[in-house]
C-alpha positions in Angstrom: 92.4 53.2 41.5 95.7 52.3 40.5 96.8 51.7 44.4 93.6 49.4 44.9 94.6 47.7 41.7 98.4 46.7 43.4 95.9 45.0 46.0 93.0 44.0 43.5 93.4 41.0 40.9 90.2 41.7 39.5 90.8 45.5 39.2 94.4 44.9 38.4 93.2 43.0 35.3 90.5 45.6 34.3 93.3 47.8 34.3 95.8 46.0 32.5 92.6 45.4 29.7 92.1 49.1 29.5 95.8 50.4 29.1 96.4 47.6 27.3 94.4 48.7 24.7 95.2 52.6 25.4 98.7 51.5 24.3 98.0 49.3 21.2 96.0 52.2 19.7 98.4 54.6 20.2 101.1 52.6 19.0 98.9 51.9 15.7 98.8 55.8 15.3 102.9 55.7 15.8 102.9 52.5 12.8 101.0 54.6 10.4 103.6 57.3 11.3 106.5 55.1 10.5 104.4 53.8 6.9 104.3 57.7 6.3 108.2 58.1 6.9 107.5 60.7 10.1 109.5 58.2 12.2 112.5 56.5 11.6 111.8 52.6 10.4 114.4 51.6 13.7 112.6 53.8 15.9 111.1 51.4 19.1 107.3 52.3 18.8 107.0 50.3 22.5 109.7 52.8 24.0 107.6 55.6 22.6 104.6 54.4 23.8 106.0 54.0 27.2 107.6 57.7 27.2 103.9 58.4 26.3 102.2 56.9 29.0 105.0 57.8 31.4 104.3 61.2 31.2 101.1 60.7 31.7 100.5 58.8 34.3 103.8 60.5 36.4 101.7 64.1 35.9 98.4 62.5 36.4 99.2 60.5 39.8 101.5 63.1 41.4 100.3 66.5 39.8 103.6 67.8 39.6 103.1 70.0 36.0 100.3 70.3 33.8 98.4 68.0 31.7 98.0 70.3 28.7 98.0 71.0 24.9 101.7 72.4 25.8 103.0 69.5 27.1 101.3 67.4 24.5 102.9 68.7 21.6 106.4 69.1 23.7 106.6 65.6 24.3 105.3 64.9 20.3 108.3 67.1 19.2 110.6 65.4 21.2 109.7 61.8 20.2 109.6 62.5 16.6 113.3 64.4 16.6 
């Protein structure tokens, strides 16, 4: 999808709409986290929610390593040190 998408305006915009909103949610979840003091206040929440969905999408696309709980709360751990 994401290769017919480079070709695809219409699929390339279905796809920018759905990540797009992926991303604001999780960076919503990363706000709250801030209000609660779990992350710094100068900490960049889009950086974070790029390292996110970089991992994500590098693992899904080219099944290098798993997609699991471990790496899940590896790559939590290392965005909130």
């Amino acid at each position: 999808m994401a290769r017919e998408a480079a070709r695809d305006p219409h699929l390339a915009d279905l796809m920018r709409e759905f990540t797009g909103a992926r991303r604001a949610a999780l960076r919503e979840v990363l706000e709250r986290g801030r209000e609660r003091g779990e992350l710094p206040e100068g900490r960049d929440l889009d950086l974070m929610v790029d390292q996110v969905y970089g991992v994500f999408w590098y693992r899904f696309l080219l099944g290098h390593a798993p997609l699991d709980e471990r790496t899940a709360t590896d790559l939590a751990d290392s965005l909130v040190r």
